[in-house]
Amino acid sequence: MLDLRHAYHTLLGSPQQLALCRQARSVVDLLAALRGLWGAGGHSDADILQALDALNRDNLPDEVAAGMAGIWLPRSYHARGQHLHWCLPDGAPTEPFHDEYLSRCWQSTTLNQLITPRTSLRALAACARRVPRARPAGFILHLSRCGSTLLSGCLSELDEAAVFSESPVLTEVLVDPALSPEEKRAGVECLIDVKASLFPGRRVVIKWNAWDIFHARMLRSAYPAVPIVALVRDPVEILASHHAQAGRHMSGDPSLAGVAPVFMVSANASVLEHRIRVLHGLMESMLALPAEPHTTCIDYRQLNGNTVRQVAGMFGLRCDAQGQQRIAQRMQRNAKLPDIRFQPDGSAKAAVFDAAESRAIAQRLSSLHRALVSPAEQAAPEPEVANAG
């Protein structure tokens, strides 16, 4: 087999070579560019592709991985082999979810489709030593379907923000049962440092997955001064949304069983009973967040333009007239499908469950909801203005 290992390693750490290769608009053009760079004119496209396939499947040496810092973006984490795959970024993320941004990165350049470097999780430390230590502007925690996607999407409209909305690589490191708490913390810190370095001049906002709240204490210990916004909503409306389309944490996904006992499915429990139990655990974990100036709880019914601007201020993000206009426009769109105009659906959600089911939800969860929301917020709910996220 053609041995291009050294040339491949050099390419990964060379902004000049990568810029040249990014100009290729087809596989044929990219292979021609690589052949020229690597002095492999006598080898066929099949030879180059075979060599790349083998190189993409091997963990890079730590020193080569370190050279990728500030250039490549950690894309996915695979717990079975405890390794990462990387891609080149494509501008700032503005999509509702980070996996959609990664799809854009993959589609935007042939290079990302052909070259997918792989490193061990351990190599992250070598990468992080090459970039500045990151201090995120803010964290968004939520119970799911509480408007978090709307909030993160609105913040992504601000020029100073780089928003990682439910980054797959962050959550998969957190849920890996083979990693110790110390390894998870170190991995998350390195990932945030490396990801933040790709967006100089922007302040990083991280919207975590709903189940990541079970790691809130660890996140707070790693970042004690980072402001946290916690989003909540009427439990009936949350569960009604999952009735229509269940999220990963409400589907009985066994991969989350190691995160918290509430995710273990009981053979005797109905689907609704299981979801009530999961939501109860999420709400208790949110209630356990320290009451401090750095933590603010917001109910879904209060999520309007003024609230978004207040959160931007908490996160140290400048919200000028143009930013406010973009936020106002984003709030008129469906949070998860921005091409579609938002249609309020609170009444439809309230009608999903029969009286007995609604009563069961209220008996288990309403007191927790009241405890999370301040009396002032309950007294003056805002009209529903956005789709849950």
Short mmCIF file of C-alpha atoms in Angstrom, two decimals:
data_model
loop_
_atom_site.label_atom_id
_atom_site.label_comp_id
_atom_site.label_asym_id
_atom_site.label_seq_id
_atom_site.Cartn_x
_atom_site.Cartn_y
_atom_site.Cartn_z
CA MET A 1 0.00 0.00 0.00
CA LEU A 2 1.16 3.54 -0.76
CA ASP A 3 2.67 5.03 2.44
CA LEU A 4 1.60 8.67 2.76
CA ARG A 5 1.73 8.82 6.55
CA HIS A 6 4.25 11.65 6.85
CA ALA A 7 2.58 13.69 4.11
CA TYR A 8 -0.85 13.16 5.71
CA HIS A 9 0.45 14.25 9.12
CA THR A 10 2.04 17.35 7.60
CA LEU A 11 -1.18 18.29 5.84
CA LEU A 12 -3.23 18.14 9.05
CA GLY A 13 -1.09 20.80 10.73
CA SER A 14 -0.53 23.06 7.71
CA PRO A 15 -3.06 25.89 7.24
CA GLN A 16 -1.48 26.67 3.86
CA GLN A 17 -1.87 23.14 2.48
CA LEU A 18 -5.38 22.84 3.91
CA ALA A 19 -6.41 26.16 2.36
CA LEU A 20 -5.23 24.91 -1.02
CA CYS A 21 -7.13 21.64 -0.62
CA ARG A 22 -10.32 23.40 0.54
CA GLN A 23 -10.54 25.03 -2.87
CA ALA A 24 -11.28 21.65 -4.44
CA ARG A 25 -14.94 21.33 -5.40
CA SER A 26 -14.90 17.64 -6.26
CA VAL A 27 -13.16 14.44 -5.22
CA VAL A 28 -11.26 14.41 -8.50
CA ASP A 29 -9.97 17.96 -7.92
CA LEU A 30 -9.00 17.16 -4.33
CA LEU A 31 -7.14 14.01 -5.28
CA ALA A 32 -5.27 15.99 -7.94
CA ALA A 33 -4.31 18.62 -5.35
CA LEU A 34 -3.14 15.96 -2.90
CA ARG A 35 -1.18 14.16 -5.59
CA GLY A 36 0.64 17.39 -6.38
CA LEU A 37 1.34 18.25 -2.74
CA TRP A 38 2.54 14.77 -1.93
CA GLY A 39 4.60 14.11 -5.06
CA ALA A 40 2.45 11.09 -5.82
CA GLY A 41 1.91 11.77 -9.51
CA GLY A 42 2.60 8.15 -10.43
CA HIS A 43 -0.23 6.80 -8.29
CA SER A 44 -3.87 6.38 -9.23
CA ASP A 45 -6.93 7.85 -7.49
CA ALA A 46 -7.62 4.38 -6.10
CA ASP A 47 -4.14 4.26 -4.53
CA ILE A 48 -4.64 7.63 -2.81
CA LEU A 49 -8.14 6.73 -1.59
CA GLN A 50 -6.97 3.41 -0.20
CA ALA A 51 -4.14 5.12 1.67
CA LEU A 52 -6.47 7.80 3.06
CA ASP A 53 -8.94 5.20 4.25
CA ALA A 54 -6.24 3.45 6.25
CA LEU A 55 -4.86 6.71 7.66
CA ASN A 56 -8.32 7.91 8.72
CA ARG A 57 -8.80 4.71 10.76
CA ASP A 58 -5.57 5.01 12.77
CA ASN A 59 -5.13 7.14 15.88
CA LEU A 60 -2.71 9.97 15.21
CA PRO A 61 0.42 10.29 17.33
CA ASP A 62 -0.07 12.82 20.14
CA GLU A 63 2.45 15.24 18.65
CA VAL A 64 0.56 15.26 15.33
CA ALA A 65 -2.76 15.71 17.13
CA ALA A 66 -1.30 18.67 19.01
CA GLY A 67 -0.48 20.33 15.69
CA MET A 68 -4.19 20.24 14.75
CA ALA A 69 -5.13 22.54 17.65
CA GLY A 70 -6.64 25.80 16.48
CA ILE A 71 -7.33 24.31 13.04
CA TRP A 72 -9.55 21.23 13.40
CA LEU A 73 -12.83 20.80 15.27
CA PRO A 74 -13.60 17.72 17.42
CA ARG A 75 -16.61 16.23 15.67
CA SER A 76 -17.55 12.96 17.38
CA TYR A 77 -16.50 10.73 20.26
CA HIS A 78 -16.65 6.94 20.09
CA ALA A 79 -16.77 5.39 23.53
CA ARG A 80 -15.92 1.86 22.43
CA GLY A 81 -12.43 2.85 21.32
CA GLN A 82 -12.28 6.12 23.27
CA HIS A 83 -11.30 8.03 20.17
CA LEU A 84 -12.36 11.23 18.44
CA HIS A 85 -12.95 12.15 14.82
CA TRP A 86 -12.27 15.70 13.64
CA CYS A 87 -13.37 18.01 10.84
CA LEU A 88 -12.58 21.51 9.59
CA PRO A 89 -15.03 24.19 10.79
CA ASP A 90 -17.11 26.32 8.44
CA GLY A 91 -17.73 29.69 10.05
CA ALA A 92 -19.61 30.19 13.30
CA PRO A 93 -22.42 27.78 14.27
CA THR A 94 -25.91 29.26 13.90
CA GLU A 95 -27.95 26.07 13.39
CA PRO A 96 -30.51 25.02 16.06
CA PHE A 97 -28.34 22.03 17.01
CA HIS A 98 -24.60 21.50 16.83
CA ASP A 99 -24.91 18.26 14.89
CA GLU A 100 -26.61 20.28 12.12
CA TYR A 101 -23.63 22.64 12.11
CA LEU A 102 -21.31 19.64 11.80
CA SER A 103 -23.35 18.43 8.84
CA ARG A 104 -22.88 21.85 7.22
CA CYS A 105 -19.14 21.59 7.80
CA TRP A 106 -19.09 18.15 6.19
CA GLN A 107 -21.11 19.29 3.17
CA SER A 108 -19.24 22.56 2.66
CA THR A 109 -15.92 21.07 1.64
CA THR A 110 -14.84 17.94 -0.16
CA LEU A 111 -11.83 17.84 2.14
CA ASN A 112 -14.02 17.04 5.16
CA GLN A 113 -15.67 14.22 3.25
CA LEU A 114 -12.38 12.58 2.34
CA ILE A 115 -10.11 13.31 5.30
CA THR A 116 -11.45 12.54 8.79
CA PRO A 117 -8.53 12.50 11.24
CA ARG A 118 -8.82 10.29 14.29
CA THR A 119 -7.15 10.76 17.68
CA SER A 120 -7.33 9.11 21.06
CA LEU A 121 -9.21 10.94 23.80
CA ARG A 122 -5.89 11.10 25.65
CA ALA A 123 -4.40 13.20 22.84
CA LEU A 124 -6.85 16.00 23.69
CA ALA A 125 -4.56 17.13 26.48
CA ALA A 126 -1.73 17.67 23.98
CA CYS A 127 -4.10 19.72 21.79
CA ALA A 128 -5.40 21.83 24.68
CA ARG A 129 -1.87 22.80 25.73
CA ARG A 130 -1.48 24.56 22.37
CA VAL A 131 -4.50 26.88 22.80
CA PRO A 132 -5.59 29.44 25.43
CA ARG A 133 -7.69 28.31 28.39
CA ALA A 134 -11.32 29.09 27.57
CA ARG A 135 -13.81 30.70 29.94
CA PRO A 136 -17.28 30.17 28.47
CA ALA A 137 -19.63 33.15 28.49
CA GLY A 138 -22.50 31.05 29.80
CA PHE A 139 -24.17 27.67 30.13
CA ILE A 140 -27.79 26.85 29.31
CA LEU A 141 -29.34 23.96 31.25
CA HIS A 142 -32.92 22.83 30.70
CA LEU A 143 -35.55 20.17 31.31
CA SER A 144 -36.03 19.70 27.53
CA ARG A 145 -38.77 21.29 25.40
CA CYS A 146 -38.48 24.46 27.51
CA GLY A 147 -37.37 26.98 24.89
CA SER A 148 -33.63 26.30 25.19
CA THR A 149 -33.23 25.86 21.43
CA LEU A 150 -34.96 29.18 20.87
CA LEU A 151 -32.71 30.91 23.41
CA SER A 152 -29.49 29.42 22.05
CA GLY A 153 -30.61 30.17 18.48
CA CYS A 154 -31.30 33.80 19.35
CA LEU A 155 -27.91 34.17 21.03
CA SER A 156 -26.22 32.69 17.95
CA GLU A 157 -27.50 35.70 16.00
CA LEU A 158 -25.14 37.95 17.96
CA ASP A 159 -21.79 38.67 16.34
CA GLU A 160 -19.85 38.10 19.54
CA ALA A 161 -21.29 34.63 20.24
CA ALA A 162 -20.22 31.12 19.27
CA VAL A 163 -23.01 28.81 20.45
CA PHE A 164 -22.52 25.07 20.88
CA SER A 165 -26.08 23.78 21.09
CA GLU A 166 -26.06 20.23 22.47
CA SER A 167 -22.64 19.38 21.11
CA PRO A 168 -22.55 15.60 20.50
CA VAL A 169 -18.87 15.28 21.41
CA LEU A 170 -19.33 16.96 24.80
CA THR A 171 -22.32 14.91 25.87
CA GLU A 172 -20.87 11.60 24.68
CA VAL A 173 -17.77 12.12 26.81
CA LEU A 174 -20.00 12.88 29.80
CA VAL A 175 -22.11 9.73 29.35
CA ASP A 176 -19.21 7.32 28.74
CA PRO A 177 -19.47 4.90 31.70
CA ALA A 178 -15.84 3.83 31.31
CA LEU A 179 -14.53 7.30 32.18
CA SER A 180 -14.01 8.40 35.76
CA PRO A 181 -15.46 11.75 36.90
CA GLU A 182 -11.95 13.20 36.77
CA GLU A 183 -11.45 11.95 33.20
CA LYS A 184 -14.81 13.35 32.14
CA ARG A 185 -14.01 16.74 33.61
CA ALA A 186 -10.58 16.82 31.98
CA GLY A 187 -12.03 15.72 28.64
CA VAL A 188 -14.79 18.33 28.70
CA GLU A 189 -12.39 21.12 29.66
CA CYS A 190 -9.98 20.19 26.85
CA LEU A 191 -12.81 19.93 24.32
CA ILE A 192 -14.15 23.35 25.26
CA ASP A 193 -10.65 24.88 25.05
CA VAL A 194 -10.01 23.36 21.62
CA LYS A 195 -13.45 24.23 20.25
CA ALA A 196 -13.35 27.80 21.57
CA SER A 197 -9.94 28.42 19.99
CA LEU A 198 -11.52 28.06 16.54
CA PHE A 199 -13.70 31.13 17.05
CA PRO A 200 -11.36 33.94 18.11
CA GLY A 201 -13.12 37.13 19.11
CA ARG A 202 -16.31 35.27 20.01
CA ARG A 203 -17.60 34.27 23.43
CA VAL A 204 -18.65 30.65 23.78
CA VAL A 205 -22.15 29.75 24.98
CA ILE A 206 -22.87 26.07 25.63
CA LYS A 207 -26.36 24.66 25.67
CA TRP A 208 -26.11 21.23 27.28
CA ASN A 209 -28.42 18.30 26.69
CA ALA A 210 -31.21 17.85 29.25
CA TRP A 211 -29.54 14.80 30.83
CA ASP A 212 -26.24 16.66 31.23
CA ILE A 213 -27.81 18.38 34.25
CA PHE A 214 -26.83 15.29 36.24
CA HIS A 215 -23.23 16.49 35.74
CA ALA A 216 -24.04 20.07 36.80
CA ARG A 217 -21.98 19.84 39.99
CA MET A 218 -18.92 18.78 38.03
CA LEU A 219 -19.48 21.54 35.45
CA ARG A 220 -19.87 24.12 38.19
CA SER A 221 -16.67 22.97 39.91
CA ALA A 222 -14.79 23.26 36.60
CA TYR A 223 -16.27 26.67 35.80
CA PRO A 224 -17.34 28.28 39.10
CA ALA A 225 -17.85 31.79 37.70
CA VAL A 226 -19.68 30.94 34.44
CA PRO A 227 -23.29 32.18 34.51
CA ILE A 228 -25.94 29.46 34.21
CA VAL A 229 -29.43 29.93 32.83
CA ALA A 230 -31.82 27.08 33.74
CA LEU A 231 -35.01 26.79 31.68
CA VAL A 232 -38.19 25.16 33.00
CA ARG A 233 -41.76 24.66 31.80
CA ASP A 234 -45.12 23.30 32.89
CA PRO A 235 -44.50 19.51 33.21
CA VAL A 236 -47.70 18.66 31.33
CA GLU A 237 -46.47 20.62 28.32
CA ILE A 238 -43.00 19.07 28.48
CA LEU A 239 -44.38 15.54 28.55
CA ALA A 240 -46.94 16.34 25.87
CA SER A 241 -44.09 17.38 23.59
CA HIS A 242 -42.30 14.08 24.23
CA HIS A 243 -45.57 12.24 23.59
CA ALA A 244 -45.50 13.61 20.04
CA GLN A 245 -41.78 12.95 19.54
CA ALA A 246 -39.72 11.48 22.36
CA GLY A 247 -36.25 12.77 23.03
CA ARG A 248 -33.36 10.41 23.66
CA HIS A 249 -33.71 10.65 27.44
CA MET A 250 -37.44 9.91 27.32
CA SER A 251 -37.16 6.95 24.93
CA GLY A 252 -35.63 4.41 27.30
CA ASP A 253 -32.21 4.67 25.64
CA PRO A 254 -30.02 2.19 27.59
CA SER A 255 -26.89 4.25 26.94
CA LEU A 256 -28.09 6.76 29.56
CA ALA A 257 -28.60 4.17 32.31
CA GLY A 258 -25.18 4.93 33.75
CA VAL A 259 -25.88 8.66 33.95
CA ALA A 260 -28.60 8.41 36.62
CA PRO A 261 -30.88 5.67 38.00
CA VAL A 262 -34.00 7.42 36.63
CA PHE A 263 -33.07 6.30 33.12
CA MET A 264 -33.33 2.61 33.98
CA VAL A 265 -36.64 1.36 32.58
CA SER A 266 -38.84 -0.62 34.95
CA ALA A 267 -40.73 -3.53 33.42
CA ASN A 268 -43.81 -2.63 35.47
CA ALA A 269 -43.93 1.07 34.58
CA SER A 270 -45.97 2.52 31.73
CA VAL A 271 -44.32 4.84 29.21
CA LEU A 272 -45.87 7.87 30.90
CA GLU A 273 -44.84 6.69 34.37
CA HIS A 274 -41.26 6.26 33.17
CA ARG A 275 -41.21 9.74 31.65
CA ILE A 276 -42.67 11.29 34.81
CA ARG A 277 -39.88 9.62 36.77
CA VAL A 278 -37.23 10.94 34.37
CA LEU A 279 -38.61 14.47 34.48
CA HIS A 280 -38.84 14.28 38.28
CA GLY A 281 -35.13 13.44 38.40
CA LEU A 282 -34.24 16.29 36.04
CA MET A 283 -36.29 18.77 38.08
CA GLU A 284 -34.74 17.65 41.37
CA SER A 285 -31.27 18.05 39.87
CA MET A 286 -32.13 21.53 38.65
CA LEU A 287 -33.55 22.42 42.06
CA ALA A 288 -30.24 21.31 43.59
CA LEU A 289 -28.32 23.96 41.62
CA PRO A 290 -26.87 26.45 44.11
CA ALA A 291 -28.97 29.59 44.52
CA GLU A 292 -26.35 32.16 43.63
CA PRO A 293 -25.93 35.27 41.48
CA HIS A 294 -24.45 33.14 38.70
CA THR A 295 -27.57 30.94 38.33
CA THR A 296 -30.93 32.15 36.98
CA CYS A 297 -34.09 30.10 36.42
CA ILE A 298 -36.47 31.15 33.62
CA ASP A 299 -39.88 29.71 32.82
CA TYR A 300 -40.85 29.05 29.21
CA ARG A 301 -43.78 31.48 29.40
CA GLN A 302 -41.39 34.31 30.15
CA LEU A 303 -39.15 33.69 27.16
CA ASN A 304 -39.50 36.82 25.04
CA GLY A 305 -37.21 39.33 23.36
CA ASN A 306 -36.55 41.24 26.55
CA THR A 307 -35.60 38.03 28.39
CA VAL A 308 -33.19 37.05 25.61
CA ARG A 309 -31.52 40.47 25.85
CA GLN A 310 -31.21 40.06 29.62
CA VAL A 311 -29.54 36.66 29.16
CA ALA A 312 -27.18 38.17 26.57
CA GLY A 313 -26.22 40.78 29.17
CA MET A 314 -25.64 38.07 31.80
CA PHE A 315 -23.33 36.32 29.36
CA GLY A 316 -21.45 39.53 28.53
CA LEU A 317 -22.69 39.59 24.93
CA ARG A 318 -23.25 42.93 23.22
CA CYS A 319 -26.77 43.17 21.78
CA ASP A 320 -26.85 46.18 19.44
CA ALA A 321 -29.76 47.32 17.29
CA GLN A 322 -28.89 44.91 14.47
CA GLY A 323 -28.54 42.03 16.90
CA GLN A 324 -31.91 42.85 18.47
CA GLN A 325 -33.50 42.89 15.03
CA ARG A 326 -32.04 39.49 14.16
CA ILE A 327 -33.24 38.12 17.50
CA ALA A 328 -36.76 39.45 16.86
CA GLN A 329 -36.80 37.76 13.46
CA ARG A 330 -35.51 34.48 14.89
CA MET A 331 -38.23 34.50 17.54
CA GLN A 332 -40.87 34.48 14.83
CA ARG A 333 -39.54 31.20 13.43
CA ASN A 334 -39.88 27.63 14.63
CA ALA A 335 -36.97 27.09 17.02
CA LYS A 336 -35.98 23.71 15.57
CA LEU A 337 -37.01 24.43 11.95
CA PRO A 338 -36.11 28.08 11.30
CA ASP A 339 -37.48 27.99 7.74
CA ILE A 340 -40.99 27.55 9.19
CA ARG A 341 -42.93 30.30 10.93
CA PHE A 342 -43.80 29.54 14.55
CA GLN A 343 -47.35 28.54 15.41
CA PRO A 344 -48.30 28.53 19.13
CA ASP A 345 -49.16 25.02 20.27
CA GLY A 346 -49.80 25.35 24.01
CA SER A 347 -53.49 24.51 23.68
CA ALA A 348 -52.73 21.39 21.65
CA LYS A 349 -50.21 20.24 24.25
CA ALA A 350 -52.69 20.75 27.07
CA ALA A 351 -55.13 18.42 25.30
CA VAL A 352 -52.73 15.49 24.84
CA PHE A 353 -53.44 13.80 28.17
CA ASP A 354 -56.77 12.81 29.68
CA ALA A 355 -57.83 14.07 33.10
CA ALA A 356 -56.36 11.13 35.01
CA GLU A 357 -53.00 11.40 33.23
CA SER A 358 -52.81 15.16 33.77
CA ARG A 359 -53.65 14.64 37.44
CA ALA A 360 -50.86 12.05 37.81
CA ILE A 361 -48.35 14.42 36.23
CA ALA A 362 -49.46 17.31 38.44
CA GLN A 363 -49.33 15.23 41.62
CA ARG A 364 -45.72 14.21 41.00
CA LEU A 365 -44.28 17.30 39.36
CA SER A 366 -46.26 20.50 39.96
CA SER A 367 -44.71 21.22 43.35
CA LEU A 368 -41.23 20.91 41.86
CA HIS A 369 -42.21 23.26 39.04
CA ARG A 370 -43.51 25.80 41.57
CA ALA A 371 -40.32 25.52 43.57
CA LEU A 372 -38.23 26.23 40.45
CA VAL A 373 -40.21 29.28 39.36
CA SER A 374 -40.30 32.38 41.53
CA PRO A 375 -43.72 33.72 42.69
CA ALA A 376 -43.26 36.86 40.65
CA GLU A 377 -42.69 34.84 37.50
CA GLN A 378 -45.79 32.74 38.16
CA ALA A 379 -47.92 35.81 38.78
CA ALA A 380 -47.23 37.44 35.44
CA PRO A 381 -46.70 34.83 32.72
CA GLU A 382 -45.84 36.14 29.29
CA PRO A 383 -47.83 35.03 26.23
CA GLU A 384 -46.38 32.06 24.39
CA VAL A 385 -44.07 33.46 21.76
CA ALA A 386 -41.81 30.66 20.70
CA ASN A 387 -41.63 27.01 19.94
CA ALA A 388 -40.09 24.84 22.64
CA GLY A 389 -36.52 23.77 22.18
#
